[in-house]
Phi, psi and omega in degrees: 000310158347266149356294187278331157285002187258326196282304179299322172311309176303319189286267214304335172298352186295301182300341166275325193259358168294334170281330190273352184295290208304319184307312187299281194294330186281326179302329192324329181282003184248149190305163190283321210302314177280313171343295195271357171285280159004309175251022198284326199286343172283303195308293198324323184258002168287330184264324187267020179247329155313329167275281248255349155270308178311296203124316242269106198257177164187138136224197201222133170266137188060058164272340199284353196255018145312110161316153174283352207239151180297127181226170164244166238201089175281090182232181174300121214232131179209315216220181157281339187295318201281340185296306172259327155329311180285350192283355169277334183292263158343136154324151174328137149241182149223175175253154172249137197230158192283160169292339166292332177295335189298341170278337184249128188321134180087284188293303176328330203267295169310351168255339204261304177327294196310308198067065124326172164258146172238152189216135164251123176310348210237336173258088188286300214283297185307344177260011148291305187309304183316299155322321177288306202281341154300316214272339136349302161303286175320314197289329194275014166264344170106001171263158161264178203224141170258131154233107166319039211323322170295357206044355173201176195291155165249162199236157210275161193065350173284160186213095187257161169351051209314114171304117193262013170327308183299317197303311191314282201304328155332275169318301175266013150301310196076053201214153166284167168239134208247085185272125196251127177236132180215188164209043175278019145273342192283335200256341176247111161270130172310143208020064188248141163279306185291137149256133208246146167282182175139180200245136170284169188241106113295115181230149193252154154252194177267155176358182153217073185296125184272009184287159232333057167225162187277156176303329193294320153327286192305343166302318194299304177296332164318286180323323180272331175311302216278313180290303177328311208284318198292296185333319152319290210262017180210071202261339164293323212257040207192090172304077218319179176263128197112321167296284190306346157259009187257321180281000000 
């Protein structure tokens, strides 16, 4: 059953989002605010395909510590759910993203209307220059900006680098940072065809003011933040100190 809802799900989010790509793309001569009305009526049925075909719920812990003001938003990147989850949770954002998504038809067309940010990856220092001065431009327009700091998806109980892009744009920004912790890998795994129901966990923690701290510090914090939280809410993937010598 699993399966045949993982199968259906795909078929109609495909059928959904091909019209709204085009739609989307057609808008570009329209100021951003209808850009993003636009594609808000696509999350909304993206989300309800996520119920109510999936199974699949969420909820959210520290909602109260969303700033009022545009910040950037470090969070745990494990499924595709979070990709469009957060943009429900959150104020308008944007994401920063490798430049290959921007190519594949329909959705791609439809991230390039939005102006994400894009980035090539295999060029670090212009695609550092890019994130600041994009996510600058965006933050001072009033959106906030997501950044993946491990930079690619991770499978849960898993940790890769934290990457310190955001936070420097944080700093020269002046903006605060926001650490997202969640566990929608467990029920979406990368590259998995089943998708399993069940309910998600998202939790924001507080803030991060960056008045006198370096980037690498507010990473630092993020970091311990963002991993402490998991080890909470996924607490099986994540072994006491001892079990392994003990088994």
């Amino acid at each position: 059953m699993v399966a045949v809802r993982s199968a259906l799900f795909l078929l109609l989010a495909t059928l959904l989002t091909m019209p709204f790509g085009v739609l989307v793309s057609l808008a570009a001569v329209l100021p951003m605010p209808v850009r993003y009305r636009i594609i808000a009526v696509w999350r909304v049925g993206f989300m309800a395909l996520c119920r109510y075909v999936l199974g699949i719920r969420y909820q959210v812990i520290g909602r109260e510590n969303i700033p009022a003001e545009p910040s950037v938003v470090l969070a745990k990147h494990q499924s595709a759910w979070e990709t469009v989850g957060l943009q429900e949770i959150f104020p308008p954002l944007v994401f920063v993203l490798k430049k290959e998504l921007l190519r594949v038809p329909f959705f791609g067309w439809g991230l390039a209307a939005l102006k994400m940010i894009s980035i090539d990856r295999a060029a670090a220092k212009d695609a550092l220059k890019q994130v600041f001065d994009q996510g600058r431009d965006r933050l001072s327009a009033g959106y906030w900006v997501v950044i993946f700091p491990e930079g690619t998806r991770v499978a849960p109980g898993q940790t890769c680098r934290y990457k310190p892009g955001g936070a420097h744009l944080a700093v020269r920004a002046g903006v605060r940072v926001v650490p997202v912790a969640h566990d929608a890998g467990e029920l979406w795994r990368r590259g998995a065809l089943s998708i399993s129901p069940g309910l998600i966990t998202v939790s924001i923690g507080p803030p991060i003011d960056p008045a006198g701290k370096t980037a690498a510090k507010i990473n630092a914090l993020a970091a311990a933040w963002i991993e402490g939280e998991m080890r909470r809410l996924s607490p099986h993937r994540y072994p006491a100190p001892g079990d392994a010598v003990a088994a």
